[in-house]
Amino acid sequence: MEKNLETVFQDKVDQEIKIEPKDWMPEKYRQTLIRQISQHAHSEIVGMLPEGNWITRAPSLRRKAILIAKVQDEAGHGLYLYSAAETLGISRDEMYDQLHTGKAKYSSIFNYPTLTWADIGAIGWLVDGAAILNQIPLCRTSFGPYARAMVRVCKEESFHQRQGFELLLTLSKGTEAQKQMCQDAIDRWWWPSLMMFGPNDDASPHTAQSMKWKIKRFSNDELRQKFIDMIAEQVKVLNMRLPDANLKWNEERKHYDFGKINWEEFWQVVGGNGPCNKQRLDARKKAWADGAWVREAATAYAKKKASLNPSKGGTSETV
Amino acid sequence: MNKSINISTDQLINYLLHLADNSLIMGHRNSEWCGHGPILEQDIAISNIALDLIGQARNFYQYAAIPIKQSTNQPINLTTEDSLAYLRDTREYKNCLLVEQPNGDWAQTILKQFFFSTYQYYLYQQLQNNADDQLKAIAAKALKEVTYHVRWSSEWVIRLGDGTDESKKRLLRAFDELWMFTGELFEPASYELNMSTDFILMKEEWNKKVCSVFEEATIDVPVEKKWHQSGGKTGNHSEHLGLLLAEMQFMQRAYPNSEW
């Protein structure tokens, strides 16, 4: 019986028919998706922090508005993704709990600090750029709600990437101090961005199964190479350089060769020892704890209203 | 511009800066919540309000820059929305004291928003009929946004007042913190006179709305008593504004004459 269900499931996947929440699915597929989607949602929410760090110091009103709108978009992405994960039978509160206790991960890139205004541009260009390459294939991922959420996310992310590039382009045409700020940000964000694609394929334990289930469509190394090829060209427009002495076009491979990634650093940051791991998690936990009385009040009020007027429910929109 | 009541250029400039400063400082405070809200949906809502307010401030600053440029005789005048926002110091800022107050907890943030948005609502309702076409257009557009801000914040005041004992206690504490800054809203500064706004009517409408929302929130507060602080409109601010500006203006001060 189980075997038949599994065959039906895999047939659907092979034929590119989307799996929907009520369809039968292998338990491991469900768990893999919960892990991946919630990790993605947490990344959006934690990712609001390093960029939010510069909202109150943005150098012009236009930049301030763009940055608020961007960080707000990340919150929106978090919402779509938490909703997509909820269709798999886990609640948003449970996912938050996993984040706060360290059981669930988020993208390690957000454990690096934003030290200057140029970091906001570098995050848009490099971090969102890397995220997009990871995410575009997810628009065709086998699980329907995830794929549909990703279509919206990707549209907004490419907009953010262009904004980030435009921010850096402005700096690159500015004063000496601005140019230095721009190069410094690229120097600091380049290697962590490359690590965003995850470990090398031979060290990536989940890849094969995820490919079979079409949760994943390209390997970490394929996507990383694509990113490097793209950025190595774009950086020329900025008149800046990437901090890798071994970066060189390889005519035979038709790809850029690049230097060795410091995987020791990657695993340290994943393991909780990055410069801002504690700070980021503390900020999320504090927001959640400080908001407890607000959520309780909203729930109490909604209940009161629903009991007074059961046909209409509360007077106010859901919170 | 209504010439018959003879508004001087200085008065118009000061008035526009006052309106812009109110929106900018309030929007800036709201943006401090971004990423730290109690509920993800509300994080988005308050950031949205921050965006609306910063948009309003930009419209007023851009308009103010026109008469400022015309009234100075320097060959090149570099007045822009950004020079007005980032290169004036505390004593030149004309926002009311209410908006510069720290966010405090969610109750304080909500109550501050409710007091301010209700004020903006009645003010813009009058300004959308102003003789000055530009002012009229900005107010009419902003009124649509503010209508939502009033709805959102009053719903939250009601929810917190009629929610749990804890939320009621916090809302009452917020009232104690903020009430003293509401009187200034209806004390016109010299540049607000002759702008065809009826402050007595505005105060009446504001009081009525506040009382009705408080009633629904089941909170009983002495809205008439208490001393009111004022001075913000003429540059006599609380200590909070200097720190806010130090943070907000940091980049423009540290890296002058740069394009961003």
Coordinates of C-alpha atoms in Angstrom, one line a residue:
Chain A
M1 CA 0.0 0.0 0.0
E2 CA 2.7 2.4 1.2
K3 CA 4.7 1.5 -1.8
N4 CA 1.9 2.3 -4.2
L5 CA 1.4 5.7 -2.7
E6 CA 5.0 6.4 -2.9
T7 CA 5.0 5.4 -6.6
V8 CA 2.1 7.6 -7.3
F9 CA 3.8 10.4 -5.5
Q10 CA 7.1 10.0 -7.4
D11 CA 5.2 9.7 -10.7
K12 CA 3.6 13.1 -10.1
V13 CA 6.9 14.6 -9.2
D14 CA 8.5 13.2 -12.3
Q15 CA 5.7 14.5 -14.5
E16 CA 6.1 18.0 -12.9
I17 CA 2.6 17.8 -11.3
K18 CA 2.6 19.9 -8.1
I19 CA 2.2 18.2 -4.8
E20 CA -0.5 19.9 -2.8
P21 CA -0.9 20.0 1.0
K22 CA -3.7 17.3 1.1
D23 CA -1.9 14.9 -1.2
W24 CA -0.1 11.9 0.2
M25 CA 3.6 12.5 0.6
P26 CA 6.5 10.6 2.2
E27 CA 7.0 11.7 5.8
K28 CA 10.6 12.5 5.0
Y29 CA 9.5 14.8 2.1
R30 CA 7.2 16.6 4.5
Q31 CA 10.0 17.0 7.1
T32 CA 12.5 18.1 4.5
L33 CA 10.2 20.8 3.3
I34 CA 9.3 22.0 6.8
R35 CA 13.0 22.3 7.5
Q36 CA 13.8 24.1 4.3
I37 CA 10.8 26.4 4.2
S38 CA 10.9 27.4 7.8
Q39 CA 14.7 28.0 7.6
H40 CA 14.0 30.2 4.6
A41 CA 11.2 32.1 6.5
H42 CA 13.5 32.5 9.5
S43 CA 16.2 33.9 7.2
E44 CA 13.8 36.6 6.0
I45 CA 12.9 37.6 9.5
V46 CA 16.4 37.5 10.9
G47 CA 17.6 39.2 7.7
M48 CA 15.5 42.2 8.6
L49 CA 17.9 43.0 11.5
P50 CA 21.3 43.8 9.8
E51 CA 19.5 46.0 7.3
G52 CA 17.2 47.5 9.9
N53 CA 20.3 48.5 11.6
W54 CA 20.7 51.3 9.1
I55 CA 17.1 52.5 8.7
T56 CA 17.5 55.3 11.3
R57 CA 20.8 56.4 9.7
A58 CA 20.0 56.2 6.0
P59 CA 21.7 59.2 4.4
S60 CA 18.8 60.6 2.4
L61 CA 15.0 60.6 2.7
R62 CA 14.8 58.6 -0.6
R63 CA 17.2 56.0 0.6
K64 CA 15.4 55.8 4.0
A65 CA 12.1 55.1 2.3
I66 CA 13.6 52.5 -0.1
L67 CA 15.3 50.7 2.9
I68 CA 12.1 50.7 5.0
A69 CA 10.1 49.3 2.1
K70 CA 12.8 46.7 1.5
V71 CA 12.9 45.5 5.1
Q72 CA 9.1 45.4 5.0
D73 CA 9.2 43.2 2.0
E74 CA 11.4 40.8 3.9
A75 CA 8.7 40.6 6.6
G76 CA 6.2 39.9 3.8
H77 CA 8.3 37.1 2.4
G78 CA 8.5 35.7 5.9
L79 CA 4.7 35.7 6.1
Y80 CA 4.2 33.9 2.8
L81 CA 6.8 31.3 3.7
Y82 CA 5.5 30.7 7.2
S83 CA 2.0 30.2 5.6
A84 CA 3.4 27.8 3.1
A85 CA 5.1 25.8 5.9
E86 CA 1.9 25.8 7.9
T87 CA 0.1 23.8 5.1
L88 CA 2.5 21.0 6.1
G89 CA 1.1 20.8 9.6
I90 CA 3.3 23.0 11.7
S91 CA 2.2 26.2 13.4
R92 CA 4.0 29.6 13.1
D93 CA 4.5 29.5 16.9
E94 CA 6.2 26.1 16.8
M95 CA 8.5 27.4 14.0
Y96 CA 9.4 30.5 16.1
D97 CA 10.1 28.2 19.0
Q98 CA 12.5 26.2 16.9
L99 CA 14.2 29.4 15.9
H100 CA 14.5 30.7 19.4
T101 CA 15.8 27.4 20.8
G102 CA 18.4 27.1 18.0
K103 CA 16.8 23.9 16.6
A104 CA 16.0 25.6 13.3
K105 CA 18.7 27.5 11.4
Y106 CA 18.6 30.6 9.3
S107 CA 21.0 31.8 6.6
S108 CA 24.4 32.3 8.2
I109 CA 25.1 35.4 6.1
F110 CA 23.0 37.4 8.6
N111 CA 25.4 36.7 11.4
Y112 CA 27.8 39.3 9.9
P113 CA 27.5 42.9 11.0
T114 CA 26.5 45.9 8.9
L115 CA 29.3 48.4 9.7
T116 CA 28.7 51.1 7.1
W117 CA 26.0 52.4 4.8
A118 CA 27.7 50.6 1.8
D119 CA 26.9 47.3 3.5
I120 CA 23.3 48.0 2.7
G121 CA 24.2 48.1 -1.0
A122 CA 26.4 45.0 -0.8
I123 CA 23.7 43.0 0.9
G124 CA 21.3 44.0 -1.9
W125 CA 23.7 43.2 -4.7
L126 CA 25.5 40.2 -3.3
V127 CA 23.3 38.6 -0.7
D128 CA 20.0 39.1 -2.5
G129 CA 21.8 38.3 -5.7
A130 CA 22.9 34.9 -4.3
A131 CA 19.5 34.4 -2.8
I132 CA 17.8 34.9 -6.2
L133 CA 20.0 32.2 -7.9
N134 CA 19.0 29.8 -5.1
Q135 CA 15.4 30.8 -5.3
I136 CA 14.5 31.0 -9.0
P137 CA 14.6 27.2 -9.3
L138 CA 12.3 27.0 -6.3
C139 CA 9.6 28.7 -8.3
R140 CA 9.3 25.3 -10.0
T141 CA 9.8 23.2 -6.9
S142 CA 7.5 20.2 -6.5
F143 CA 5.5 21.4 -3.5
G144 CA 2.8 23.8 -4.8
P145 CA 2.4 26.3 -1.9
Y146 CA 6.2 26.7 -1.7
A147 CA 6.6 27.2 -5.5
R148 CA 3.8 29.8 -5.5
A149 CA 5.2 31.7 -2.6
M150 CA 8.6 31.8 -4.3
V151 CA 7.2 33.4 -7.5
R152 CA 6.2 36.4 -5.4
V153 CA 9.4 36.4 -3.4
C154 CA 11.6 36.3 -6.5
K155 CA 10.0 39.2 -8.2
E156 CA 10.7 41.4 -5.2
E157 CA 14.2 40.1 -4.6
S158 CA 15.3 41.0 -8.1
F159 CA 14.0 44.5 -7.5
H160 CA 16.1 44.6 -4.3
Q161 CA 19.2 43.4 -6.1
R162 CA 18.9 46.2 -8.6
Q163 CA 18.4 48.7 -5.8
G164 CA 21.5 47.4 -4.0
F165 CA 23.6 47.6 -7.2
E166 CA 22.3 51.2 -7.8
L167 CA 23.3 52.2 -4.3
L168 CA 26.8 50.9 -4.8
L169 CA 27.0 52.5 -8.3
T170 CA 26.2 55.9 -6.7
L171 CA 29.0 55.3 -4.1
S172 CA 31.4 54.2 -6.8
K173 CA 30.9 57.5 -8.6
G174 CA 31.2 59.6 -5.5
T175 CA 33.9 61.0 -3.2
E176 CA 37.1 59.1 -2.3
A177 CA 35.6 58.2 1.0
Q178 CA 32.5 56.8 -0.7
K179 CA 34.6 54.7 -3.1
Q180 CA 36.6 53.2 -0.2
M181 CA 33.4 52.5 1.7
C182 CA 32.1 50.7 -1.4
Q183 CA 35.2 48.5 -1.9
D184 CA 35.4 47.7 1.8
A185 CA 31.8 46.4 1.9
I186 CA 32.5 44.3 -1.2
D187 CA 35.6 42.9 0.5
R188 CA 33.7 41.9 3.6
W189 CA 30.6 40.5 1.9
W190 CA 32.1 38.6 -1.0
W191 CA 33.2 35.4 0.7
P192 CA 30.3 35.0 3.0
S193 CA 28.0 35.4 -0.1
L194 CA 29.8 32.5 -1.8
M195 CA 29.1 30.4 1.3
M196 CA 25.4 31.1 1.0
F197 CA 25.2 28.3 -1.6
G198 CA 26.1 25.8 1.0
P199 CA 28.9 23.3 1.2
N200 CA 30.5 21.7 -1.8
D201 CA 28.4 19.1 -3.5
D202 CA 30.5 16.2 -2.1
A203 CA 29.8 17.5 1.4
S204 CA 26.1 18.3 1.0
P205 CA 24.2 15.4 2.6
H206 CA 20.7 16.3 1.4
T207 CA 21.3 17.1 -2.2
A208 CA 20.6 13.7 -3.9
Q209 CA 17.3 13.0 -2.3
S210 CA 16.1 16.7 -2.7
M211 CA 17.0 16.5 -6.4
K212 CA 15.0 13.3 -6.8
W213 CA 12.0 15.0 -5.2
K214 CA 12.5 18.1 -7.2
I215 CA 12.7 20.2 -4.1
K216 CA 16.1 21.2 -5.5
R217 CA 17.1 21.4 -9.1
F218 CA 20.7 22.5 -9.2
S219 CA 23.6 21.6 -7.0
N220 CA 25.3 24.0 -4.7
D221 CA 28.4 24.2 -6.8
E222 CA 26.5 24.8 -10.0
L223 CA 24.7 27.7 -8.5
R224 CA 27.8 29.1 -6.9
Q225 CA 29.6 29.1 -10.2
K226 CA 26.7 30.8 -11.9
F227 CA 26.8 33.5 -9.2
I228 CA 30.6 34.1 -9.5
D229 CA 30.3 34.3 -13.3
M230 CA 27.6 36.9 -13.0
I231 CA 29.2 39.1 -10.3
A232 CA 32.7 39.0 -11.8
E233 CA 31.2 40.8 -14.8
Q234 CA 29.0 43.2 -12.8
V235 CA 31.8 44.3 -10.6
K236 CA 33.5 45.8 -13.6
V237 CA 30.6 48.3 -14.0
L238 CA 31.3 49.4 -10.5
N239 CA 35.0 49.9 -11.1
M240 CA 35.6 47.8 -8.0
R241 CA 37.4 44.5 -7.5
L242 CA 36.5 41.2 -5.9
P243 CA 38.8 40.2 -3.1
D244 CA 40.1 37.0 -4.7
A245 CA 43.6 36.9 -6.3
N246 CA 42.7 33.7 -8.0
L247 CA 39.6 34.9 -9.8
K248 CA 40.3 34.5 -13.5
W249 CA 38.3 33.7 -16.6
N250 CA 39.0 30.1 -17.8
E251 CA 38.5 30.0 -21.5
E252 CA 38.4 26.2 -21.6
R253 CA 35.7 25.9 -18.9
K254 CA 33.9 29.0 -20.0
H255 CA 33.7 29.9 -16.4
Y256 CA 35.6 32.0 -13.8
D257 CA 38.1 30.1 -11.7
F258 CA 38.1 31.2 -8.1
G259 CA 40.1 30.8 -4.9
K260 CA 39.5 28.5 -2.0
I261 CA 36.5 29.1 0.3
N262 CA 37.2 29.1 4.0
W263 CA 34.9 26.3 5.0
E264 CA 36.2 26.4 8.5
E265 CA 34.7 29.8 8.9
F266 CA 31.5 28.7 7.3
W267 CA 31.0 25.8 9.8
Q268 CA 32.0 28.0 12.7
V269 CA 29.3 30.6 11.8
V270 CA 26.7 27.8 11.2
G271 CA 27.6 26.4 14.5
G272 CA 26.8 29.6 16.3
N273 CA 30.2 31.3 16.4
G274 CA 29.8 34.1 13.9
P275 CA 30.2 37.7 14.9
C276 CA 26.5 38.3 15.4
N277 CA 24.8 35.0 16.0
K278 CA 24.1 35.8 19.6
Q279 CA 23.0 39.3 18.9
R280 CA 20.6 38.3 16.1
L281 CA 19.0 35.5 18.1
D282 CA 18.7 37.7 21.2
A283 CA 17.0 40.4 19.2
R284 CA 14.4 38.0 17.9
K285 CA 13.8 36.4 21.3
K286 CA 13.5 39.9 22.9
A287 CA 10.9 41.0 20.3
W288 CA 8.9 37.8 20.9
A289 CA 9.1 38.1 24.7
D290 CA 8.3 41.8 24.7
G291 CA 5.3 41.2 22.4
A292 CA 3.8 38.4 24.5
W293 CA 1.4 40.7 26.4
V294 CA 0.4 42.4 23.1
R295 CA -0.6 39.0 21.6
E296 CA -2.4 38.0 24.7
A297 CA -4.4 41.2 24.7
A298 CA -5.3 40.8 21.1
T299 CA -6.4 37.2 21.6
A300 CA -8.4 38.1 24.8
Y301 CA -10.1 41.0 23.0
A302 CA -11.0 38.9 19.9
K303 CA -12.5 36.2 22.2
K304 CA -14.5 38.8 24.0
K305 CA -15.9 40.2 20.8
A306 CA -16.6 36.8 19.3
S307 CA -18.6 35.7 22.4
L308 CA -20.6 39.0 22.3
N309 CA -21.4 38.6 18.7
P310 CA -20.8 35.1 17.5
S311 CA -22.3 35.7 14.0
K312 CA -19.9 38.5 13.2
G313 CA -16.8 37.6 15.1
G314 CA -14.6 40.4 16.3
T315 CA -15.1 43.9 15.2
S316 CA -11.5 44.3 14.0
E317 CA -9.4 42.7 11.4
T318 CA -7.3 39.8 12.4
V319 CA -4.0 40.6 14.0
Chain B
M1 CA -1.6 81.0 -2.4
N2 CA -4.3 83.1 -0.9
K3 CA -3.0 86.6 -1.3
S4 CA -6.0 88.3 0.4
I5 CA -4.9 87.2 3.9
N6 CA -1.3 88.1 3.1
I7 CA 0.8 85.3 4.2
S8 CA 4.5 86.2 4.2
T9 CA 7.0 83.9 2.5
D10 CA 8.6 83.3 5.9
Q11 CA 5.4 82.2 7.4
L12 CA 4.7 79.8 4.6
I13 CA 8.2 78.3 4.8
N14 CA 7.9 77.9 8.6
Y15 CA 4.5 76.4 8.3
L16 CA 5.6 73.8 5.7
L17 CA 8.7 72.9 7.7
H18 CA 6.5 72.4 10.7
L19 CA 4.2 70.0 8.8
A20 CA 7.2 68.2 7.3
D21 CA 9.1 67.9 10.6
N22 CA 6.0 66.5 12.3
S23 CA 5.7 63.7 9.7
L24 CA 9.4 63.0 9.5
I25 CA 10.0 62.6 13.2
M26 CA 6.9 60.5 13.7
G27 CA 7.8 58.4 10.7
H28 CA 11.4 58.0 12.0
R29 CA 10.2 56.8 15.4
N30 CA 7.8 54.3 13.7
S31 CA 10.7 53.0 11.6
E32 CA 12.6 52.1 14.8
W33 CA 10.1 49.3 15.2
C34 CA 11.0 47.7 11.9
G35 CA 12.1 44.1 12.6
H36 CA 11.2 44.3 16.3
G37 CA 7.4 44.3 16.3
P38 CA 5.3 42.1 18.6
I39 CA 3.5 40.4 15.7
L40 CA 4.9 40.0 12.1
E41 CA 1.8 41.5 10.5
Q42 CA 2.0 44.5 12.8
D43 CA 5.7 45.0 12.1
I44 CA 4.6 45.4 8.5
A45 CA 1.7 47.7 9.4
I46 CA 3.8 50.1 11.4
S47 CA 6.5 50.2 8.8
N48 CA 3.8 51.1 6.3
I49 CA 2.8 54.0 8.4
A50 CA 6.4 55.1 8.7
L51 CA 6.6 55.0 4.9
D52 CA 3.5 57.1 4.5
L53 CA 4.7 59.7 6.9
I54 CA 8.2 60.0 5.4
G55 CA 6.5 60.4 2.0
Q56 CA 4.4 63.2 3.4
A57 CA 7.5 64.9 4.9
R58 CA 9.2 64.7 1.5
N59 CA 6.3 66.4 -0.2
F60 CA 6.3 69.2 2.3
Y61 CA 10.1 69.7 2.2
Q62 CA 10.1 69.7 -1.6
Y63 CA 7.5 72.3 -1.6
A64 CA 9.2 74.4 1.1
A65 CA 12.5 74.3 -0.9
I66 CA 10.8 76.4 -3.7
P67 CA 10.1 79.6 -1.7
I68 CA 13.4 79.1 0.2
K69 CA 15.3 79.2 -3.0
Q70 CA 13.4 82.2 -4.3
S71 CA 13.8 84.2 -1.1
T72 CA 17.6 83.9 -0.9
N73 CA 19.8 85.9 -3.2
Q74 CA 22.7 83.5 -3.4
P75 CA 23.6 82.6 -7.0
I76 CA 23.5 78.9 -6.1
N77 CA 21.1 77.6 -3.6
L78 CA 21.4 74.0 -2.6
T79 CA 18.2 73.7 -0.6
T80 CA 16.7 70.3 -1.1
E81 CA 14.4 67.9 0.9
D82 CA 17.6 66.4 2.3
S83 CA 19.3 69.6 3.3
L84 CA 16.2 70.5 5.1
A85 CA 15.9 67.2 6.9
Y86 CA 19.6 66.5 7.5
L87 CA 21.3 69.9 8.0
R88 CA 19.0 71.7 10.4
D89 CA 19.7 71.4 14.1
T90 CA 17.4 70.9 17.1
R91 CA 16.5 74.6 17.5
E92 CA 15.4 74.8 13.9
Y93 CA 13.2 71.8 14.0
K94 CA 9.5 72.7 14.4
N95 CA 7.8 69.5 15.2
C96 CA 5.5 69.2 18.2
L97 CA 6.9 67.5 21.3
L98 CA 4.5 64.6 21.0
V99 CA 6.2 63.0 17.9
E100 CA 9.7 63.1 19.3
Q101 CA 8.8 61.1 22.4
P102 CA 10.4 57.7 22.6
N103 CA 8.4 54.7 21.4
G104 CA 8.3 53.0 24.8
D105 CA 6.3 49.8 24.7
W106 CA 3.6 48.9 22.2
A107 CA 1.0 50.7 24.2
Q108 CA 2.9 54.0 24.2
T109 CA 3.6 53.7 20.5
I110 CA 0.0 53.0 19.7
L111 CA -1.4 55.8 21.9
K112 CA 1.1 58.3 20.4
Q113 CA 0.1 57.2 16.9
F114 CA -3.6 57.5 17.8
F115 CA -3.2 61.0 19.2
F116 CA -1.1 62.2 16.4
S117 CA -3.0 60.6 13.5
T118 CA -6.3 61.9 14.8
Y119 CA -4.8 65.3 14.9
Q120 CA -3.4 65.0 11.4
Y121 CA -6.7 63.7 10.2
Y122 CA -8.7 66.8 11.3
L123 CA -5.8 69.1 10.2
Y124 CA -5.6 67.7 6.7
Q125 CA -9.4 67.7 6.4
Q126 CA -9.1 71.5 6.7
L127 CA -6.0 71.8 4.6
Q128 CA -7.5 69.9 1.7
N129 CA -9.7 73.0 1.2
N130 CA -6.8 75.5 1.6
A131 CA -6.4 78.3 -0.9
D132 CA -2.8 77.2 -1.6
D133 CA -3.1 74.6 -4.4
Q134 CA 0.1 72.7 -3.6
L135 CA -0.7 72.5 0.1
K136 CA -4.2 71.4 -0.7
A137 CA -3.0 68.6 -3.0
I138 CA -0.5 67.3 -0.5
A139 CA -3.1 67.3 2.3
A140 CA -5.7 65.6 0.1
K141 CA -3.3 62.8 -0.8
A142 CA -2.1 62.4 2.8
L143 CA -5.6 62.4 4.2
K144 CA -6.3 59.0 2.6
E145 CA -3.3 57.5 4.3
V146 CA -4.0 59.1 7.6
T147 CA -7.6 57.8 7.6
Y148 CA -6.1 54.4 7.7
H149 CA -3.6 55.3 10.4
V150 CA -6.5 56.5 12.6
R151 CA -8.4 53.3 12.0
W152 CA -5.5 51.1 12.7
S153 CA -4.3 52.9 15.9
S154 CA -7.8 53.4 17.3
E155 CA -8.5 49.6 16.8
W156 CA -5.3 48.9 18.8
V157 CA -6.2 51.4 21.5
I158 CA -9.6 49.6 21.9
R159 CA -7.9 46.2 21.8
L160 CA -5.4 47.1 24.5
G161 CA -7.9 48.9 26.7
D162 CA -10.4 46.1 26.5
G163 CA -7.9 43.3 26.3
T164 CA -6.2 42.0 29.4
D165 CA -5.5 43.7 32.8
E166 CA -1.9 44.0 31.8
S167 CA -2.7 45.7 28.5
K168 CA -5.1 48.1 30.2
K169 CA -2.5 48.9 32.8
R170 CA 0.1 49.6 30.1
L171 CA -2.3 51.8 28.1
L172 CA -3.1 53.9 31.2
R173 CA 0.6 54.3 31.9
A174 CA 1.1 55.4 28.3
F175 CA -1.7 58.0 28.8
D176 CA 0.2 59.4 31.8
E177 CA 3.4 59.6 29.7
L178 CA 1.8 61.3 26.6
W179 CA -1.2 63.3 27.6
M180 CA 0.8 66.3 28.6
F181 CA 2.1 66.6 25.0
T182 CA -1.3 66.8 23.3
G183 CA -2.2 70.3 24.3
E184 CA 0.5 71.8 22.1
L185 CA -1.2 70.4 19.0
F186 CA -3.9 73.0 19.4
E187 CA -1.8 76.0 20.5
P188 CA -1.0 77.7 17.2
A189 CA 2.5 79.0 16.7
S190 CA 2.7 82.4 14.9
Y191 CA 3.3 80.7 11.6
E192 CA 0.1 78.7 12.0
L193 CA -2.1 81.8 12.2
N194 CA -3.9 82.9 9.1
M195 CA -3.4 79.5 7.4
S196 CA -7.2 79.2 7.3
T197 CA -7.2 76.4 9.9
D198 CA -9.7 76.6 12.7
F199 CA -7.9 75.3 15.8
I200 CA -11.0 75.5 18.1
L201 CA -13.0 73.3 15.7
M202 CA -10.0 70.9 15.3
K203 CA -9.6 70.6 19.1
E204 CA -13.3 69.9 19.5
E205 CA -13.3 67.2 16.9
W206 CA -10.1 65.7 18.2
N207 CA -11.5 65.6 21.8
K208 CA -14.7 64.0 20.6
K209 CA -12.9 61.3 18.7
V210 CA -10.5 60.6 21.5
C211 CA -13.3 60.3 24.1
S212 CA -15.4 58.0 21.9
V213 CA -12.4 55.6 21.3
F214 CA -11.5 55.7 25.0
E215 CA -15.1 54.8 25.8
E216 CA -15.0 51.8 23.5
A217 CA -11.6 50.9 25.0
T218 CA -13.3 51.0 28.4
I219 CA -10.7 53.3 29.9
D220 CA -11.7 56.1 32.1
V221 CA -9.2 58.9 32.1
P222 CA -9.3 62.6 33.1
V223 CA -8.9 64.1 29.7
E224 CA -9.4 67.7 30.8
K225 CA -6.9 68.1 33.6
K226 CA -3.1 68.3 33.7
W227 CA -0.6 70.7 32.7
H228 CA 0.5 70.7 29.0
Q229 CA 4.0 71.0 27.7
S230 CA 4.7 73.1 24.7
G231 CA 7.6 74.6 22.8
G232 CA 8.4 72.1 20.1
K233 CA 6.7 74.2 17.4
T234 CA 9.2 77.0 18.1
G235 CA 12.3 74.9 18.5
N236 CA 12.1 74.4 22.3
H237 CA 12.3 70.6 22.3
S238 CA 12.7 67.8 24.8
E239 CA 16.2 66.3 25.1
H240 CA 15.0 63.3 23.0
L241 CA 15.1 65.2 19.7
G242 CA 18.8 66.0 19.8
L243 CA 19.7 62.4 20.1
L244 CA 17.2 61.4 17.4
L245 CA 18.8 63.9 15.0
A246 CA 22.3 62.9 15.9
E247 CA 21.5 59.4 14.7
M248 CA 19.4 60.4 11.7
Q249 CA 21.8 63.1 10.4
F250 CA 25.0 61.1 11.1
M251 CA 25.9 60.3 7.4
Q252 CA 25.2 63.8 6.1
R253 CA 27.3 65.3 8.9
A254 CA 30.1 62.8 8.7
Y255 CA 30.3 62.9 4.9
P256 CA 29.2 66.3 3.8
N257 CA 28.6 67.3 0.2
S258 CA 28.1 63.8 -1.1
E259 CA 25.5 62.3 -3.3
W260 CA 23.8 59.2 -1.9

